PDB file of C-alpha atoms in Angstrom:
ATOM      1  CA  UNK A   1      76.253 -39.165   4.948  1.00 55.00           C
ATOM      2  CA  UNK A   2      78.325 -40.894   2.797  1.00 91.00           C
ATOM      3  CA  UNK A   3      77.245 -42.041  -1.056  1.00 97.00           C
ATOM      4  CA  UNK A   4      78.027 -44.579  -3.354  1.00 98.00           C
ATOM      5  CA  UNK A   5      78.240 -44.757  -7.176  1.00 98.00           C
ATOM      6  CA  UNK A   6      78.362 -48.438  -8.270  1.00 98.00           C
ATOM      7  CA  UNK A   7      79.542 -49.465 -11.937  1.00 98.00           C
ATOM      8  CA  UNK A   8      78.455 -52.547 -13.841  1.00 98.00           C
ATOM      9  CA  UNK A   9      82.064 -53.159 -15.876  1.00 98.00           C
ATOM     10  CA  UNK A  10      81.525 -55.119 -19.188  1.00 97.00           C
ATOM     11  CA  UNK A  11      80.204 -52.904 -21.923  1.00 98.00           C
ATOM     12  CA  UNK A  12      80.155 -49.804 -19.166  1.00 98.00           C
ATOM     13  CA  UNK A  13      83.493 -49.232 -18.213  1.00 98.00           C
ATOM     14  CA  UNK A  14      85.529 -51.643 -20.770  1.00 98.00           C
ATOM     15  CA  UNK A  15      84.482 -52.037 -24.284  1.00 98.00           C
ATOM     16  CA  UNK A  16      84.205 -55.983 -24.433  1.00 98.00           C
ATOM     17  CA  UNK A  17      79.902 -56.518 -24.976  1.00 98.00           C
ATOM     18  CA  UNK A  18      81.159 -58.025 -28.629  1.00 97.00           C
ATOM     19  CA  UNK A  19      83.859 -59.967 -27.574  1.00 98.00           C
ATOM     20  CA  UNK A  20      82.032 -61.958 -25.122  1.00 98.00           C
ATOM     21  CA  UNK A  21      79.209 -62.081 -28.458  1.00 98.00           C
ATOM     22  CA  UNK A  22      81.517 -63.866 -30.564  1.00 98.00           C
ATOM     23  CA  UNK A  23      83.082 -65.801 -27.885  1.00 98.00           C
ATOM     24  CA  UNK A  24      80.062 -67.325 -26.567  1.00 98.00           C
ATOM     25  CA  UNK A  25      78.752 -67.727 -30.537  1.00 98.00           C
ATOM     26  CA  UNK A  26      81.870 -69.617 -31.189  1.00 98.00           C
ATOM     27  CA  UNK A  27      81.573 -71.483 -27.334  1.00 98.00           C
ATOM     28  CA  UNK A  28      77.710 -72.509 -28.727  1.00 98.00           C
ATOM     29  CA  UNK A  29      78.950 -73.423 -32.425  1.00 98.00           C
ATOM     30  CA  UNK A  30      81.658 -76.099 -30.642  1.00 97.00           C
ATOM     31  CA  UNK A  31      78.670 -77.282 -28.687  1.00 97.00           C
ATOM     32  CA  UNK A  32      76.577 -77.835 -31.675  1.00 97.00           C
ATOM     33  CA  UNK A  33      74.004 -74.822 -31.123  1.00 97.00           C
ATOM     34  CA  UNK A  34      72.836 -71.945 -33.991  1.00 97.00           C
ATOM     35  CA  UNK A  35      72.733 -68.941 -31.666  1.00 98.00           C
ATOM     36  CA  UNK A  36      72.334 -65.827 -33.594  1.00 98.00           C
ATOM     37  CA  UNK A  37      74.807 -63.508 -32.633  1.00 98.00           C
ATOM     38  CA  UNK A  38      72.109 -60.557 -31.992  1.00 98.00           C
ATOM     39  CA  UNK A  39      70.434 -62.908 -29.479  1.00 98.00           C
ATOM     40  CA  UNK A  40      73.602 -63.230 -27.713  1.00 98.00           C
ATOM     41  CA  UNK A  41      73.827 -59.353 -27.472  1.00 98.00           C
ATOM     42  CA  UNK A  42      70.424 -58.965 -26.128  1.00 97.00           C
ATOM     43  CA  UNK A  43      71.812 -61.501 -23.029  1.00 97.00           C
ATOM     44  CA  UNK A  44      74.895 -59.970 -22.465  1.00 97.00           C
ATOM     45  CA  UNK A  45      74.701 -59.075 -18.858  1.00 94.00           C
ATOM     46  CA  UNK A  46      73.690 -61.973 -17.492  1.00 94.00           C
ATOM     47  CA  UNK A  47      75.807 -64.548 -15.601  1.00 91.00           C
ATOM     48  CA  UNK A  48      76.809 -67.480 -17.206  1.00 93.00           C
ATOM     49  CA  UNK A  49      74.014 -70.079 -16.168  1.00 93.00           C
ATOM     50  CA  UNK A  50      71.448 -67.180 -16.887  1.00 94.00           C
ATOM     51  CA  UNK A  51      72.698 -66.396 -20.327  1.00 97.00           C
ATOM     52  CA  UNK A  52      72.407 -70.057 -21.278  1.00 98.00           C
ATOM     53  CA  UNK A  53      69.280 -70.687 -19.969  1.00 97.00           C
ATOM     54  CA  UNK A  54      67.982 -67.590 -21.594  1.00 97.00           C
ATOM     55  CA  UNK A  55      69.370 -68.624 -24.934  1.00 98.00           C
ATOM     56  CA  UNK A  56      68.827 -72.662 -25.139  1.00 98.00           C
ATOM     57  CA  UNK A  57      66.066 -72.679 -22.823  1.00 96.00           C
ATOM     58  CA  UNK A  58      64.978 -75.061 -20.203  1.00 92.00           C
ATOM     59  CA  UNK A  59      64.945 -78.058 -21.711  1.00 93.00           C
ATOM     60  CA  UNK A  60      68.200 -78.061 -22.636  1.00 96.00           C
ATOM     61  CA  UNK A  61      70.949 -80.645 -21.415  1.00 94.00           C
ATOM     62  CA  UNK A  62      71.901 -78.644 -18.046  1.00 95.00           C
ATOM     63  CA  UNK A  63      74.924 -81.016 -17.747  1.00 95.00           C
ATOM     64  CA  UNK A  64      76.486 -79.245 -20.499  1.00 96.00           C
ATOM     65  CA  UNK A  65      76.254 -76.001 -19.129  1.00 97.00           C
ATOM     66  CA  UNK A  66      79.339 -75.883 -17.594  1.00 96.00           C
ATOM     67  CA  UNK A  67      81.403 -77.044 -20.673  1.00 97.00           C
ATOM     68  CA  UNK A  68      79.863 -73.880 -22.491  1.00 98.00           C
ATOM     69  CA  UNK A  69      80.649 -71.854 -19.794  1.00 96.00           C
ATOM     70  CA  UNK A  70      84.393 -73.167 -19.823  1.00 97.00           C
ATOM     71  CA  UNK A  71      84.785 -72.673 -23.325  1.00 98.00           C
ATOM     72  CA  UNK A  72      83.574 -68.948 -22.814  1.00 98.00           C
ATOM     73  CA  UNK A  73      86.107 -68.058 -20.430  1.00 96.00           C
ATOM     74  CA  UNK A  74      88.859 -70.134 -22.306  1.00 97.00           C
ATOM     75  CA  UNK A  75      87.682 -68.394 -25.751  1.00 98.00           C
ATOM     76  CA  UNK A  76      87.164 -64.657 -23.669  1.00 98.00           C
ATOM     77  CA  UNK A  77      90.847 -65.175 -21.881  1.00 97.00           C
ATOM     78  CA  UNK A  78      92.593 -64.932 -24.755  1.00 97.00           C
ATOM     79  CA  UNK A  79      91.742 -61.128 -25.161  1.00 98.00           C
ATOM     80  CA  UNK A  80      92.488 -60.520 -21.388  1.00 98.00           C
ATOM     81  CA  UNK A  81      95.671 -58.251 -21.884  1.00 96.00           C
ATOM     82  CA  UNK A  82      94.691 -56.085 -24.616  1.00 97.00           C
ATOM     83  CA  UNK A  83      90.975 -55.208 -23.000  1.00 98.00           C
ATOM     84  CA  UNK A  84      89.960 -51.803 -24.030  1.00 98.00           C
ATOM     85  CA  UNK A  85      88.589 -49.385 -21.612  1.00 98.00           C
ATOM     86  CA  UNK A  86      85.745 -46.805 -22.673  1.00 98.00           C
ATOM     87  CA  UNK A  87      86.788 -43.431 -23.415  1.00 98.00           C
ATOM     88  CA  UNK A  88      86.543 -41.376 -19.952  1.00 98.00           C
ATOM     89  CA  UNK A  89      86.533 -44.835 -17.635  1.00 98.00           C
ATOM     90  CA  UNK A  90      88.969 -44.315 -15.132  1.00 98.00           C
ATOM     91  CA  UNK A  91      88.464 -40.060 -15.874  1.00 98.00           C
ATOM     92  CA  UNK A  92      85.226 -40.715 -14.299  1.00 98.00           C
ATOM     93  CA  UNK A  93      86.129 -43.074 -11.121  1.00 98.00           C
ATOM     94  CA  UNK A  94      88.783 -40.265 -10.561  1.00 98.00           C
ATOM     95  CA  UNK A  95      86.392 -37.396 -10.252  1.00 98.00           C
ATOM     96  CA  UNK A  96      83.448 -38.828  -8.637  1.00 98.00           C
ATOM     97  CA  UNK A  97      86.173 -40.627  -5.987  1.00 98.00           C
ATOM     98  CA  UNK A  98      87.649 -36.846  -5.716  1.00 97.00           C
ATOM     99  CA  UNK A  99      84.285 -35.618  -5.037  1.00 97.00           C
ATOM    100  CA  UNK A 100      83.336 -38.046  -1.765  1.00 97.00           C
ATOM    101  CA  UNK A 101      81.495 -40.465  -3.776  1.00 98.00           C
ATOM    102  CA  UNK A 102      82.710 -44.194  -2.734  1.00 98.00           C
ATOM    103  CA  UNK A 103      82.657 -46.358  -6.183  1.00 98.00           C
ATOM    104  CA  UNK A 104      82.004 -50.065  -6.146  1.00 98.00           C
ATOM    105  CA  UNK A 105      82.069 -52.414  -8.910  1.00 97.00           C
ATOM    106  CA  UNK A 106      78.902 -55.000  -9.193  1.00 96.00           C
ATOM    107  CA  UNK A 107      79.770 -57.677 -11.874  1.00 94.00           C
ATOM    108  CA  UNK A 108      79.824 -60.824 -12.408  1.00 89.00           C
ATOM    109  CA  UNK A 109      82.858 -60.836 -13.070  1.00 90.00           C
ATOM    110  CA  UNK A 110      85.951 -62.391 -10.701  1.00 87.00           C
ATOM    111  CA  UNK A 111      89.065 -64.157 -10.483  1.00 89.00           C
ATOM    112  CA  UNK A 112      91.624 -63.955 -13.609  1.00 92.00           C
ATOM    113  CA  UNK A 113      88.402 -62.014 -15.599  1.00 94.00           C
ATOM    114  CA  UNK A 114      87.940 -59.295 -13.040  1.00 94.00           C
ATOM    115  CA  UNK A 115      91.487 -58.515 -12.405  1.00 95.00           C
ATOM    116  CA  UNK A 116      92.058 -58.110 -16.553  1.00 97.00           C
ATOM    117  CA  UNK A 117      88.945 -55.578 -16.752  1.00 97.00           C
ATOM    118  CA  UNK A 118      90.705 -53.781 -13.515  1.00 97.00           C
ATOM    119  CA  UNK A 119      93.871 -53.332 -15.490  1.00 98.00           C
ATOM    120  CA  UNK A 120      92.072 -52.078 -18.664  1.00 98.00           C
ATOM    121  CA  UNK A 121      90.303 -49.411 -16.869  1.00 98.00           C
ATOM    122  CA  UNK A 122      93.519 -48.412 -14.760  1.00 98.00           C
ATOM    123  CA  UNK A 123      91.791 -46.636 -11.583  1.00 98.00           C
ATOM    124  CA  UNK A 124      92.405 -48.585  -8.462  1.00 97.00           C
ATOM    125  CA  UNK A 125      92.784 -45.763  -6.195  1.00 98.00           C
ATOM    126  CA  UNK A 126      88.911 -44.948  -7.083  1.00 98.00           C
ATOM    127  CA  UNK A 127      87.532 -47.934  -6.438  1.00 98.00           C
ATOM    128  CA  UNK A 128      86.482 -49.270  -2.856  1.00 97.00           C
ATOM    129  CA  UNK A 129      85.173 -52.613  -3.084  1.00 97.00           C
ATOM    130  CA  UNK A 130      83.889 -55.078  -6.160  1.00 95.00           C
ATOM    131  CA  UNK A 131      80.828 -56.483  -5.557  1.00 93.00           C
ATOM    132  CA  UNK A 132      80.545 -60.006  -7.666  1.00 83.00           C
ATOM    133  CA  UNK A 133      77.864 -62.035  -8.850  1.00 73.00           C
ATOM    134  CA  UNK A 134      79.441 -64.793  -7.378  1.00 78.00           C
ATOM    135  CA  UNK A 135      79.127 -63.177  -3.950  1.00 87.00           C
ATOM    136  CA  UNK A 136      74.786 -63.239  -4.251  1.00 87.00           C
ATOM    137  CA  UNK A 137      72.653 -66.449  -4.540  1.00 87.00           C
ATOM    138  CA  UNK A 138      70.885 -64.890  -7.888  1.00 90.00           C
ATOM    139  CA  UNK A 139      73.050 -62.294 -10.182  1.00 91.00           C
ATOM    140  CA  UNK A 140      71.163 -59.549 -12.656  1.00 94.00           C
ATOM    141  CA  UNK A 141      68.600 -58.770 -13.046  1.00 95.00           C
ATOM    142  CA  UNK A 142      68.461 -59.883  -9.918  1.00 94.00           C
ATOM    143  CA  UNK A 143      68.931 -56.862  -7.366  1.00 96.00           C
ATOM    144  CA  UNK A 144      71.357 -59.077  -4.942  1.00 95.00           C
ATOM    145  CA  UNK A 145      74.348 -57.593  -6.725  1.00 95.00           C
ATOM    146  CA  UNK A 146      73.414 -54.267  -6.505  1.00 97.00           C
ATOM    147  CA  UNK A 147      72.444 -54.696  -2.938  1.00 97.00           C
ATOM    148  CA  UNK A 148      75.505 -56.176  -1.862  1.00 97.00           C
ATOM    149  CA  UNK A 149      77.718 -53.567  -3.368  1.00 97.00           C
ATOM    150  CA  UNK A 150      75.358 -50.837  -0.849  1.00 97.00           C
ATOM    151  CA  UNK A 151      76.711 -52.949   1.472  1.00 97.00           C
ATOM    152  CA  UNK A 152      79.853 -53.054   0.805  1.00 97.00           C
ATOM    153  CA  UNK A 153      80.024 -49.382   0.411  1.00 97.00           C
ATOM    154  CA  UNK A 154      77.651 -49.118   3.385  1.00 97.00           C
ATOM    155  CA  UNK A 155      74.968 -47.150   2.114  1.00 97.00           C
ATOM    156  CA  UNK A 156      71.207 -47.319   1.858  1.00 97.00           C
ATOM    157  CA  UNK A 157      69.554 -47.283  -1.705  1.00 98.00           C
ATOM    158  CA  UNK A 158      68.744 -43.678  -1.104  1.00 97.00           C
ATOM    159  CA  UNK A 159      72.830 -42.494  -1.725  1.00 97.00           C
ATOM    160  CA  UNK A 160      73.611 -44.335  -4.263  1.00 98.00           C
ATOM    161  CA  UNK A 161      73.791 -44.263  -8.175  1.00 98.00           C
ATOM    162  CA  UNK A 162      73.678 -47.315 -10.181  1.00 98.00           C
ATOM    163  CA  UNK A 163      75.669 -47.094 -13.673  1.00 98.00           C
ATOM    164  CA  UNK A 164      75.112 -49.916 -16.412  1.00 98.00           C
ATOM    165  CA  UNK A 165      74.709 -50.695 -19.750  1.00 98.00           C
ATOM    166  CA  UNK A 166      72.190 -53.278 -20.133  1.00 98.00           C
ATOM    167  CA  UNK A 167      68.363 -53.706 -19.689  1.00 98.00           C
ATOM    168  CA  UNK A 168      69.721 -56.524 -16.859  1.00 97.00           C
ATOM    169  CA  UNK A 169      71.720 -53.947 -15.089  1.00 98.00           C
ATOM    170  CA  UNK A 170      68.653 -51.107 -14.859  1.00 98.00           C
ATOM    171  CA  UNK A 171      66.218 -53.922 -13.422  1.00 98.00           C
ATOM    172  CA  UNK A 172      68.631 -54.931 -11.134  1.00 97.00           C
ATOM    173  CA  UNK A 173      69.010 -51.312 -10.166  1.00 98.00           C
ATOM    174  CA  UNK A 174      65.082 -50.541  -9.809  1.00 98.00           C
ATOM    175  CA  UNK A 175      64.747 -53.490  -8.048  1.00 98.00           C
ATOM    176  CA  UNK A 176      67.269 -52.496  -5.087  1.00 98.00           C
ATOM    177  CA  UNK A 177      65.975 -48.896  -5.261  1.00 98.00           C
ATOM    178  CA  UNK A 178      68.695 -47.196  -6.533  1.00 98.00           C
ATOM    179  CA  UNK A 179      68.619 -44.452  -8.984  1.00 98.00           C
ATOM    180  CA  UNK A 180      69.613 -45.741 -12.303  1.00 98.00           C
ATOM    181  CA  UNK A 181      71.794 -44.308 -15.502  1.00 98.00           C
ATOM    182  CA  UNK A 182      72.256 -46.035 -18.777  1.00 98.00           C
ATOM    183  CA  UNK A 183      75.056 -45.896 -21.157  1.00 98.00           C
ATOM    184  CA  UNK A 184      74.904 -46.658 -24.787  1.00 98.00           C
ATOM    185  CA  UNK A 185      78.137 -47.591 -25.084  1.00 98.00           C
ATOM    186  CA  UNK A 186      77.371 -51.799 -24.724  1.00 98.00           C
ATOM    187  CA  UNK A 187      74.837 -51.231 -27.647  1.00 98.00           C
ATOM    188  CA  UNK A 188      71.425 -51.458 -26.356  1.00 98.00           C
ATOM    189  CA  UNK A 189      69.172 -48.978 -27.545  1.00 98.00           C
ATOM    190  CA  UNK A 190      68.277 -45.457 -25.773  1.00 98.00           C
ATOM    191  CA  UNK A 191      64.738 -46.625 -25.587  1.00 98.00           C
ATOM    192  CA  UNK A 192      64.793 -49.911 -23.895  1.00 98.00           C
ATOM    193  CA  UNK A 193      67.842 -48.634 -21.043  1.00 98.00           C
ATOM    194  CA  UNK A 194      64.542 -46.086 -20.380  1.00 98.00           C
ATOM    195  CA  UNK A 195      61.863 -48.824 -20.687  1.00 98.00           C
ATOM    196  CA  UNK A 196      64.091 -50.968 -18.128  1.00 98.00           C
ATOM    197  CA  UNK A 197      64.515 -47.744 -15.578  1.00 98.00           C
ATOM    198  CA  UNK A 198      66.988 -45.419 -16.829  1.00 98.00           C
ATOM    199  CA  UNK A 199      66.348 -42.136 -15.507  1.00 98.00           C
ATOM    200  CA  UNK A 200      68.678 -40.907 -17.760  1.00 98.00           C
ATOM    201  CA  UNK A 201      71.097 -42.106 -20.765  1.00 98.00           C
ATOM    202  CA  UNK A 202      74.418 -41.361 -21.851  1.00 98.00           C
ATOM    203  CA  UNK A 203      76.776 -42.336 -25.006  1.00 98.00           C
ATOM    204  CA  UNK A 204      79.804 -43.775 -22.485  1.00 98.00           C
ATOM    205  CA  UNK A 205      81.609 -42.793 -19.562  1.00 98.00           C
ATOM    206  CA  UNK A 206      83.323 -39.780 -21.568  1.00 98.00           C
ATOM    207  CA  UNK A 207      79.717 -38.185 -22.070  1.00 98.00           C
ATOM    208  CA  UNK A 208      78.467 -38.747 -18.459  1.00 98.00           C
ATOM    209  CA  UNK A 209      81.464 -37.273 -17.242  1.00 98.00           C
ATOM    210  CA  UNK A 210      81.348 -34.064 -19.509  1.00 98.00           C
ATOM    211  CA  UNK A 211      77.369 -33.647 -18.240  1.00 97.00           C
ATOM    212  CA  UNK A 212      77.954 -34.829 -14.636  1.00 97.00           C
ATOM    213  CA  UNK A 213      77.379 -31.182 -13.120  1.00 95.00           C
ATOM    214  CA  UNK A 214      73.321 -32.356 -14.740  1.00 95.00           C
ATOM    215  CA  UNK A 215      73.110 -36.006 -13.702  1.00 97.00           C
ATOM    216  CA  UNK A 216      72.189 -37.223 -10.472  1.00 95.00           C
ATOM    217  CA  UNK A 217      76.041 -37.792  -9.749  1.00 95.00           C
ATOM    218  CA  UNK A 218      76.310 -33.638  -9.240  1.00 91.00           C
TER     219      UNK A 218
END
């Protein structure tokens, strides 16, 4: 039977978790909001609407949220052709794609965004299918992503490996029934990629994929 190993991208595979900090500080500051930058950290991961409900709450002006969001992605596009891959990215989607394992991409992600983050990490032939949070009704920690991209790589939960960086992505991942890996690489703490559902943790792609004969990727 076949298996899949789906990848979360931003702060996982490419090393942009701090970019899309200051970019959404400095989208806030425009709007007229004091976010503390180690807030925004915290709610990296989550789409758009999420990550400014999570941050301004839900009494804020909702009408606004989609000139925030704008300025984001206008702010976050400028660094689109010098995005820099983790150290063992596309190393990684090589070898588990050489192995029989079918790789899909869940991320919320798409369009002019999604197609810079393919370039950085430079592995096309590895990768099946991309699985976006705009393709589910509810994105992380929502499981929809993670469920789609089984279905897209048409497996059950049972043959597949979900690999993130976030406390978002491993809830997302225990909540379709997946077996879950962290990676410390987008800056979230050992301890709370565990507390979320990490069965295991690893510094970044480079150190999963020189213990992968020990993970549940073997």
């Amino acid at each position: 039977m076949d298996r899949a190993a789906v990848f979360d991208v931003d702060g996982t595979l490419v090393d942009t978790n701090h970019l899309h900090v200051v970019t959404w500080w400095e989208a806030f500051r425009q709007a007229g909001h004091d976010v503390p930058m180690h807030a925004i950290h915290r709610a990296v991961g989550l789409g758009s609407t999420d990550l400014i409900a999570h941050l301004l709450g839900d009494d804020r002006d909702t009408d606004r949220d989609a000139e925030l969001s704008a300025a984001h992605t206008t702010l976050y596009g400028q660094y689109f052709d010098r995005l820099p891959a983790l150290p063992g990215a596309a190393e990684l989607l090589r070898r588990l794609h050489r192995d029989g394992w079918t790789v899909v991409l869940a991320t919320s992600a798409s369009g002019a965004e999604l197609g810079a983050l393919r370039r950085a990490i430079d592995a096309d032939e590895a990768i099946t299918d991309t699985a976006s949070a705009d393709d589910v009704a509810e994105g992380k920690p929502a499981p929809e992503p993670v469920e789609h991209a089984l279905e897209l790589a048409g497996v059950p939960a049972s043959r597949a490996v979900f690999v993130g960086d976030t406390v978002w992505d491993m809830r997302a991942g225990s909540k379709a029934g997946v077996r879950c890996l962290g990676l410390l690489c987008g800056g979230i703490p050992r301890a709370d990629l565990t507390e979320a559902g990490a069965e295991a943790v690893y510094d970044d792609p480079a150190g999963l994929l020189a213990r992968l004969g020990e993970s549940p990727l073997v």
